[in-house]
PDB file of N, CA, C and O in Angstrom:
ATOM      1  N   MET T   1    -208.640 -16.599  -1.844  1.00 50.00           N
ATOM      2  CA  MET T   1    -207.483 -16.570  -1.123  1.00 50.00           C
ATOM      3  C   MET T   1    -207.326 -15.523  -0.058  1.00 50.00           C
ATOM      4  O   MET T   1    -207.291 -14.328  -0.601  1.00 50.00           O
ATOM      5  N   PRO T   2    -207.327 -15.580   1.272  1.00 59.00           N
ATOM      6  CA  PRO T   2    -207.544 -14.469   2.073  1.00 59.00           C
ATOM      7  C   PRO T   2    -205.781 -13.522   1.982  1.00 59.00           C
ATOM      8  O   PRO T   2    -205.785 -12.665   2.666  1.00 59.00           O
ATOM      9  N   GLN T   3    -205.287 -14.489   1.670  1.00 67.00           N
ATOM     10  CA  GLN T   3    -203.615 -13.855   2.072  1.00 67.00           C
ATOM     11  C   GLN T   3    -203.250 -12.845   1.063  1.00 67.00           C
ATOM     12  O   GLN T   3    -202.371 -12.123   1.167  1.00 67.00           O
ATOM     13  N   LEU T   4    -203.887 -12.941  -0.267  1.00 71.00           N
ATOM     14  CA  LEU T   4    -203.719 -11.790  -0.977  1.00 71.00           C
ATOM     15  C   LEU T   4    -204.865 -10.524  -0.680  1.00 71.00           C
ATOM     16  O   LEU T   4    -204.505  -9.536  -1.438  1.00 71.00           O
ATOM     17  N   ASN T   5    -205.480 -10.553   0.419  1.00 75.00           N
ATOM     18  CA  ASN T   5    -206.283  -9.140   0.664  1.00 75.00           C
ATOM     19  C   ASN T   5    -205.207  -8.248   1.408  1.00 75.00           C
ATOM     20  O   ASN T   5    -204.827  -8.655   2.513  1.00 75.00           O
ATOM     21  N   PRO T   6    -204.893  -7.021   0.833  1.00 74.00           N
ATOM     22  CA  PRO T   6    -203.870  -6.419   1.408  1.00 74.00           C
ATOM     23  C   PRO T   6    -204.299  -5.657   2.682  1.00 74.00           C
ATOM     24  O   PRO T   6    -203.426  -5.173   3.463  1.00 74.00           O
ATOM     25  N   SER T   7    -205.516  -5.551   3.008  1.00 79.00           N
ATOM     26  CA  SER T   7    -206.086  -4.497   3.750  1.00 79.00           C
ATOM     27  C   SER T   7    -205.445  -4.485   5.364  1.00 79.00           C
ATOM     28  O   SER T   7    -204.927  -3.717   5.875  1.00 79.00           O
ATOM     29  N   PRO T   8    -205.502  -6.175   5.795  1.00 81.00           N
ATOM     30  CA  PRO T   8    -205.052  -6.039   7.140  1.00 81.00           C
ATOM     31  C   PRO T   8    -203.415  -5.996   7.239  1.00 81.00           C
ATOM     32  O   PRO T   8    -202.707  -5.713   8.268  1.00 81.00           O
ATOM     33  N   TRP T   9    -202.814  -6.603   6.198  1.00 83.00           N
ATOM     34  CA  TRP T   9    -201.356  -6.581   6.231  1.00 83.00           C
ATOM     35  C   TRP T   9    -200.693  -5.050   5.820  1.00 83.00           C
ATOM     36  O   TRP T   9    -199.709  -5.153   6.670  1.00 83.00           O
ATOM     37  N   PHE T  10    -201.380  -4.453   5.143  1.00 87.00           N
ATOM     38  CA  PHE T  10    -200.873  -3.053   4.915  1.00 87.00           C
ATOM     39  C   PHE T  10    -200.869  -2.256   6.076  1.00 87.00           C
ATOM     40  O   PHE T  10    -199.758  -1.149   6.369  1.00 87.00           O
ATOM     41  N   VAL T  11    -202.051  -2.483   6.766  1.00 89.00           N
ATOM     42  CA  VAL T  11    -201.943  -1.614   8.290  1.00 89.00           C
ATOM     43  C   VAL T  11    -200.718  -2.417   9.134  1.00 89.00           C
ATOM     44  O   VAL T  11    -200.129  -1.373   9.816  1.00 89.00           O
ATOM     45  N   ILE T  12    -200.551  -3.444   9.285  1.00 90.00           N
ATOM     46  CA  ILE T  12    -199.363  -4.018  10.286  1.00 90.00           C
ATOM     47  C   ILE T  12    -198.407  -3.419   9.684  1.00 90.00           C
ATOM     48  O   ILE T  12    -197.522  -3.226  10.295  1.00 90.00           O
ATOM     49  N   LEU T  13    -197.962  -3.170   8.495  1.00 91.00           N
ATOM     50  CA  LEU T  13    -196.738  -2.906   7.863  1.00 91.00           C
ATOM     51  C   LEU T  13    -196.336  -1.573   7.966  1.00 91.00           C
ATOM     52  O   LEU T  13    -195.177  -0.983   8.474  1.00 91.00           O
ATOM     53  N   ILE T  14    -197.543  -0.671   8.019  1.00 93.00           N
ATOM     54  CA  ILE T  14    -197.335   0.586   8.411  1.00 93.00           C
ATOM     55  C   ILE T  14    -197.143   1.049   9.654  1.00 93.00           C
ATOM     56  O   ILE T  14    -196.267   1.688  10.261  1.00 93.00           O
ATOM     57  N   PHE T  15    -197.788   0.290  10.838  1.00 92.00           N
ATOM     58  CA  PHE T  15    -197.375   0.273  12.211  1.00 92.00           C
ATOM     59  C   PHE T  15    -196.342  -0.015  12.467  1.00 92.00           C
ATOM     60  O   PHE T  15    -195.377   0.576  13.221  1.00 92.00           O
ATOM     61  N   SER T  16    -195.869  -0.908  11.936  1.00 92.00           N
ATOM     62  CA  SER T  16    -194.342  -1.592  12.364  1.00 92.00           C
ATOM     63  C   SER T  16    -193.235  -0.782  11.847  1.00 92.00           C
ATOM     64  O   SER T  16    -192.381  -0.579  12.466  1.00 92.00           O
ATOM     65  N   TRP T  17    -193.350  -0.023  10.625  1.00 92.00           N
ATOM     66  CA  TRP T  17    -192.633   1.105   9.955  1.00 92.00           C
ATOM     67  C   TRP T  17    -192.883   2.236  11.299  1.00 92.00           C
ATOM     68  O   TRP T  17    -191.560   2.841  11.331  1.00 92.00           O
ATOM     69  N   VAL T  18    -193.435   2.673  11.647  1.00 90.00           N
ATOM     70  CA  VAL T  18    -193.674   3.638  12.557  1.00 90.00           C
ATOM     71  C   VAL T  18    -193.156   3.469  13.872  1.00 90.00           C
ATOM     72  O   VAL T  18    -192.393   4.372  14.392  1.00 90.00           O
ATOM     73  N   ILE T  19    -193.453   2.395  14.125  1.00 89.00           N
ATOM     74  CA  ILE T  19    -192.443   1.891  15.637  1.00 89.00           C
ATOM     75  C   ILE T  19    -190.766   1.655  15.418  1.00 89.00           C
ATOM     76  O   ILE T  19    -190.208   2.288  16.014  1.00 89.00           O
ATOM     77  N   PHE T  20    -190.536   1.106  14.198  1.00 88.00           N
ATOM     78  CA  PHE T  20    -189.321   0.844  13.982  1.00 88.00           C
ATOM     79  C   PHE T  20    -188.679   2.420  13.886  1.00 88.00           C
ATOM     80  O   PHE T  20    -187.329   2.145  13.815  1.00 88.00           O
ATOM     81  N   SER T  21    -188.963   3.341  12.955  1.00 89.00           N
ATOM     82  CA  SER T  21    -188.618   4.625  12.588  1.00 89.00           C
ATOM     83  C   SER T  21    -188.769   5.732  13.525  1.00 89.00           C
ATOM     84  O   SER T  21    -187.948   6.738  13.429  1.00 89.00           O
ATOM     85  N   ALA T  22    -189.751   5.827  14.327  1.00 89.00           N
ATOM     86  CA  ALA T  22    -190.192   6.982  15.421  1.00 89.00           C
ATOM     87  C   ALA T  22    -189.937   6.663  16.639  1.00 89.00           C
ATOM     88  O   ALA T  22    -189.680   7.569  17.477  1.00 89.00           O
ATOM     89  N   ILE T  23    -190.224   5.097  17.120  1.00 86.00           N
ATOM     90  CA  ILE T  23    -190.128   5.022  18.642  1.00 86.00           C
ATOM     91  C   ILE T  23    -188.724   4.600  19.124  1.00 86.00           C
ATOM     92  O   ILE T  23    -188.577   4.948  20.278  1.00 86.00           O
ATOM     93  N   ILE T  24    -188.233   3.561  18.342  1.00 85.00           N
ATOM     94  CA  ILE T  24    -187.104   2.841  18.819  1.00 85.00           C
ATOM     95  C   ILE T  24    -185.839   3.890  18.652  1.00 85.00           C
ATOM     96  O   ILE T  24    -184.946   3.785  19.380  1.00 85.00           O
ATOM     97  N   PRO T  25    -185.667   4.699  17.286  1.00 86.00           N
ATOM     98  CA  PRO T  25    -184.269   4.996  17.439  1.00 86.00           C
ATOM     99  C   PRO T  25    -183.732   6.063  18.636  1.00 86.00           C
ATOM    100  O   PRO T  25    -182.705   6.449  18.955  1.00 86.00           O
ATOM    101  N   PRO T  26    -185.109   7.243  18.856  1.00 86.00           N
ATOM    102  CA  PRO T  26    -184.818   7.640  20.123  1.00 86.00           C
ATOM    103  C   PRO T  26    -184.233   6.979  21.437  1.00 86.00           C
ATOM    104  O   PRO T  26    -183.291   7.713  22.100  1.00 86.00           O
ATOM    105  N   LYS T  27    -184.877   5.905  21.902  1.00 83.00           N
ATOM    106  CA  LYS T  27    -184.372   5.158  22.872  1.00 83.00           C
ATOM    107  C   LYS T  27    -182.950   4.487  22.696  1.00 83.00           C
ATOM    108  O   LYS T  27    -182.313   4.793  23.531  1.00 83.00           O
ATOM    109  N   ILE T  28    -182.510   4.347  21.482  1.00 83.00           N
ATOM    110  CA  ILE T  28    -181.146   3.754  21.513  1.00 83.00           C
ATOM    111  C   ILE T  28    -180.199   5.072  21.366  1.00 83.00           C
ATOM    112  O   ILE T  28    -179.065   4.857  22.221  1.00 83.00           O
ATOM    113  N   LEU T  29    -180.744   6.245  20.776  1.00 83.00           N
ATOM    114  CA  LEU T  29    -179.914   7.543  20.999  1.00 83.00           C
ATOM    115  C   LEU T  29    -179.655   7.725  22.125  1.00 83.00           C
ATOM    116  O   LEU T  29    -178.533   8.370  22.429  1.00 83.00           O
ATOM    117  N   ALA T  30    -180.523   7.412  22.990  1.00 85.00           N
ATOM    118  CA  ALA T  30    -180.445   8.262  24.398  1.00 85.00           C
ATOM    119  C   ALA T  30    -179.605   7.128  25.361  1.00 85.00           C
ATOM    120  O   ALA T  30    -179.379   7.452  26.474  1.00 85.00           O
ATOM    121  N   HIS T  31    -179.064   6.286  24.924  1.00 81.00           N
ATOM    122  CA  HIS T  31    -178.319   5.332  25.475  1.00 81.00           C
ATOM    123  C   HIS T  31    -177.034   5.810  25.993  1.00 81.00           C
ATOM    124  O   HIS T  31    -176.220   6.530  25.424  1.00 81.00           O
ATOM    125  N   LEU T  32    -176.483   5.874  27.125  1.00 75.00           N
ATOM    126  CA  LEU T  32    -175.205   6.355  27.607  1.00 75.00           C
ATOM    127  C   LEU T  32    -174.463   5.216  27.797  1.00 75.00           C
ATOM    128  O   LEU T  32    -174.595   4.106  28.716  1.00 75.00           O
ATOM    129  N   PHE T  33    -173.204   5.701  27.579  1.00 71.00           N
ATOM    130  CA  PHE T  33    -171.773   4.604  27.724  1.00 71.00           C
ATOM    131  C   PHE T  33    -171.592   4.658  29.360  1.00 71.00           C
ATOM    132  O   PHE T  33    -171.310   5.977  29.711  1.00 71.00           O
ATOM    133  N   GLN T  34    -171.073   3.403  30.117  1.00 73.00           N
ATOM    134  CA  GLN T  34    -170.774   3.280  31.309  1.00 73.00           C
ATOM    135  C   GLN T  34    -169.306   4.128  31.257  1.00 73.00           C
ATOM    136  O   GLN T  34    -168.674   4.720  32.221  1.00 73.00           O
ATOM    137  N   ASN T  35    -168.452   3.735  30.288  1.00 69.00           N
ATOM    138  CA  ASN T  35    -167.218   4.310  30.109  1.00 69.00           C
ATOM    139  C   ASN T  35    -166.919   5.117  28.971  1.00 69.00           C
ATOM    140  O   ASN T  35    -167.406   4.906  27.958  1.00 69.00           O
ATOM    141  N   ASP T  36    -166.004   6.021  28.873  1.00 65.00           N
ATOM    142  CA  ASP T  36    -165.534   7.037  28.054  1.00 65.00           C
ATOM    143  C   ASP T  36    -164.863   6.421  27.186  1.00 65.00           C
ATOM    144  O   ASP T  36    -163.264   5.920  27.494  1.00 65.00           O
ATOM    145  N   PRO T  37    -165.015   6.034  25.656  1.00 62.00           N
ATOM    146  CA  PRO T  37    -164.002   5.191  25.136  1.00 62.00           C
ATOM    147  C   PRO T  37    -163.229   5.954  24.795  1.00 62.00           C
ATOM    148  O   PRO T  37    -162.324   5.486  23.863  1.00 62.00           O
ATOM    149  N   SER T  38    -163.184   7.412  24.703  1.00 65.00           N
ATOM    150  CA  SER T  38    -162.130   8.411  24.007  1.00 65.00           C
ATOM    151  C   SER T  38    -160.824   7.976  25.018  1.00 65.00           C
ATOM    152  O   SER T  38    -159.822   8.538  24.686  1.00 65.00           O
ATOM    153  N   SER T  39    -161.326   7.841  26.178  1.00 56.00           N
ATOM    154  CA  SER T  39    -160.105   7.870  27.035  1.00 56.00           C
ATOM    155  C   SER T  39    -159.028   7.165  26.972  1.00 56.00           C
ATOM    156  O   SER T  39    -157.614   7.321  27.184  1.00 56.00           O
ATOM    157  N   GLN T  40    -159.290   5.889  26.670  1.00 53.00           N
ATOM    158  CA  GLN T  40    -158.262   4.778  26.303  1.00 53.00           C
ATOM    159  C   GLN T  40    -157.273   4.874  24.993  1.00 53.00           C
ATOM    160  O   GLN T  40    -156.401   4.504  24.796  1.00 53.00           O
ATOM    161  N   SER T  41    -158.135   5.641  23.958  1.00 53.00           N
ATOM    162  CA  SER T  41    -157.205   5.897  22.955  1.00 53.00           C
ATOM    163  C   SER T  41    -156.256   7.020  23.059  1.00 53.00           C
ATOM    164  O   SER T  41    -155.482   7.268  22.241  1.00 53.00           O
ATOM    165  N   ALA T  42    -156.090   7.696  24.196  1.00 55.00           N
ATOM    166  CA  ALA T  42    -155.149   8.723  24.161  1.00 55.00           C
ATOM    167  C   ALA T  42    -153.701   8.215  24.665  1.00 55.00           C
ATOM    168  O   ALA T  42    -152.651   8.850  24.533  1.00 55.00           O
ATOM    169  N   LYS T  43    -153.689   6.710  25.153  1.00 58.00           N
ATOM    170  CA  LYS T  43    -152.434   6.138  25.766  1.00 58.00           C
ATOM    171  C   LYS T  43    -152.032   5.696  24.405  1.00 58.00           C
ATOM    172  O   LYS T  43    -152.599   4.902  23.829  1.00 58.00           O
ATOM    173  N   LYS T  44    -150.582   5.657  24.541  1.00 62.00           N
ATOM    174  CA  LYS T  44    -149.593   4.903  23.573  1.00 62.00           C
ATOM    175  C   LYS T  44    -149.405   3.592  24.024  1.00 62.00           C
ATOM    176  O   LYS T  44    -148.733   3.774  25.057  1.00 62.00           O
ATOM    177  N   SER T  45    -149.373   2.567  23.208  1.00 62.00           N
ATOM    178  CA  SER T  45    -148.571   1.233  23.981  1.00 62.00           C
ATOM    179  C   SER T  45    -147.390   1.460  23.845  1.00 62.00           C
ATOM    180  O   SER T  45    -146.579   2.272  23.142  1.00 62.00           O
ATOM    181  N   GLY T  46    -146.545   0.740  24.578  1.00 66.00           N
ATOM    182  CA  GLY T  46    -145.156   0.924  24.614  1.00 66.00           C
ATOM    183  C   GLY T  46    -144.477  -0.139  23.834  1.00 66.00           C
ATOM    184  O   GLY T  46    -143.289  -0.745  24.136  1.00 66.00           O
ATOM    185  N   ALA T  47    -144.957  -0.656  22.951  1.00 70.00           N
ATOM    186  CA  ALA T  47    -144.408  -1.597  22.068  1.00 70.00           C
ATOM    187  C   ALA T  47    -143.333  -1.425  21.267  1.00 70.00           C
ATOM    188  O   ALA T  47    -143.373  -0.094  20.590  1.00 70.00           O
ATOM    189  N   LYS T  48    -142.241  -2.369  21.224  1.00 72.00           N
ATOM    190  CA  LYS T  48    -141.067  -1.814  20.559  1.00 72.00           C
ATOM    191  C   LYS T  48    -140.906  -2.594  19.064  1.00 72.00           C
ATOM    192  O   LYS T  48    -141.928  -3.576  18.628  1.00 72.00           O
ATOM    193  N   SER T  49    -140.425  -1.927  17.952  1.00 73.00           N
ATOM    194  CA  SER T  49    -140.590  -2.669  16.666  1.00 73.00           C
ATOM    195  C   SER T  49    -139.520  -3.555  16.705  1.00 73.00           C
ATOM    196  O   SER T  49    -138.793  -3.969  17.143  1.00 73.00           O
ATOM    197  N   TRP T  50    -139.849  -4.194  15.828  1.00 73.00           N
ATOM    198  CA  TRP T  50    -139.245  -5.559  15.153  1.00 73.00           C
ATOM    199  C   TRP T  50    -137.788  -5.340  14.647  1.00 73.00           C
ATOM    200  O   TRP T  50    -137.561  -4.449  13.619  1.00 73.00           O
ATOM    201  N   GLY T  51    -136.749  -5.680  15.266  1.00 74.00           N
ATOM    202  CA  GLY T  51    -135.377  -5.129  14.725  1.00 74.00           C
ATOM    203  C   GLY T  51    -134.856  -6.131  13.997  1.00 74.00           C
ATOM    204  O   GLY T  51    -133.640  -5.752  13.364  1.00 74.00           O
ATOM    205  N   TRP T  52    -135.214  -7.194  13.570  1.00 76.00           N
ATOM    206  CA  TRP T  52    -134.712  -8.160  12.728  1.00 76.00           C
ATOM    207  C   TRP T  52    -134.724  -7.829  11.354  1.00 76.00           C
ATOM    208  O   TRP T  52    -135.772  -7.480  10.772  1.00 76.00           O
ATOM    209  N   PRO T  53    -133.685  -8.087  10.337  1.00 76.00           N
ATOM    210  CA  PRO T  53    -133.982  -7.903   9.049  1.00 76.00           C
ATOM    211  C   PRO T  53    -134.930  -9.000   8.519  1.00 76.00           C
ATOM    212  O   PRO T  53    -134.998 -10.243   8.856  1.00 76.00           O
ATOM    213  N   TRP T  54    -135.742  -8.355   7.156  1.00 72.00           N
ATOM    214  CA  TRP T  54    -136.543  -9.333   6.614  1.00 72.00           C
ATOM    215  C   TRP T  54    -136.109  -9.978   5.316  1.00 72.00           C
ATOM    216  O   TRP T  54    -135.084  -9.250   4.734  1.00 72.00           O
ATOM    217  N   HIS T  55    -135.862 -11.384   5.344  1.00 64.00           N
ATOM    218  CA  HIS T  55    -135.081 -12.163   4.189  1.00 64.00           C
ATOM    219  C   HIS T  55    -136.219 -12.541   3.717  1.00 64.00           C
ATOM    220  O   HIS T  55    -137.164 -13.318   4.118  1.00 64.00           O
TER     221      HIS T  55
END
């Protein structure tokens, strides 16, 4: 049964983990946002509270 021979699959596993753990994360972390996400959180909405009593 050639499926049980680990030699070609182990190399594929190691190369895929090297790609996923060493090459892809720096590319994702280098991504820059178009808009600053903290600028919208500084504004407070002018929503009024509910004035009716709860029954």
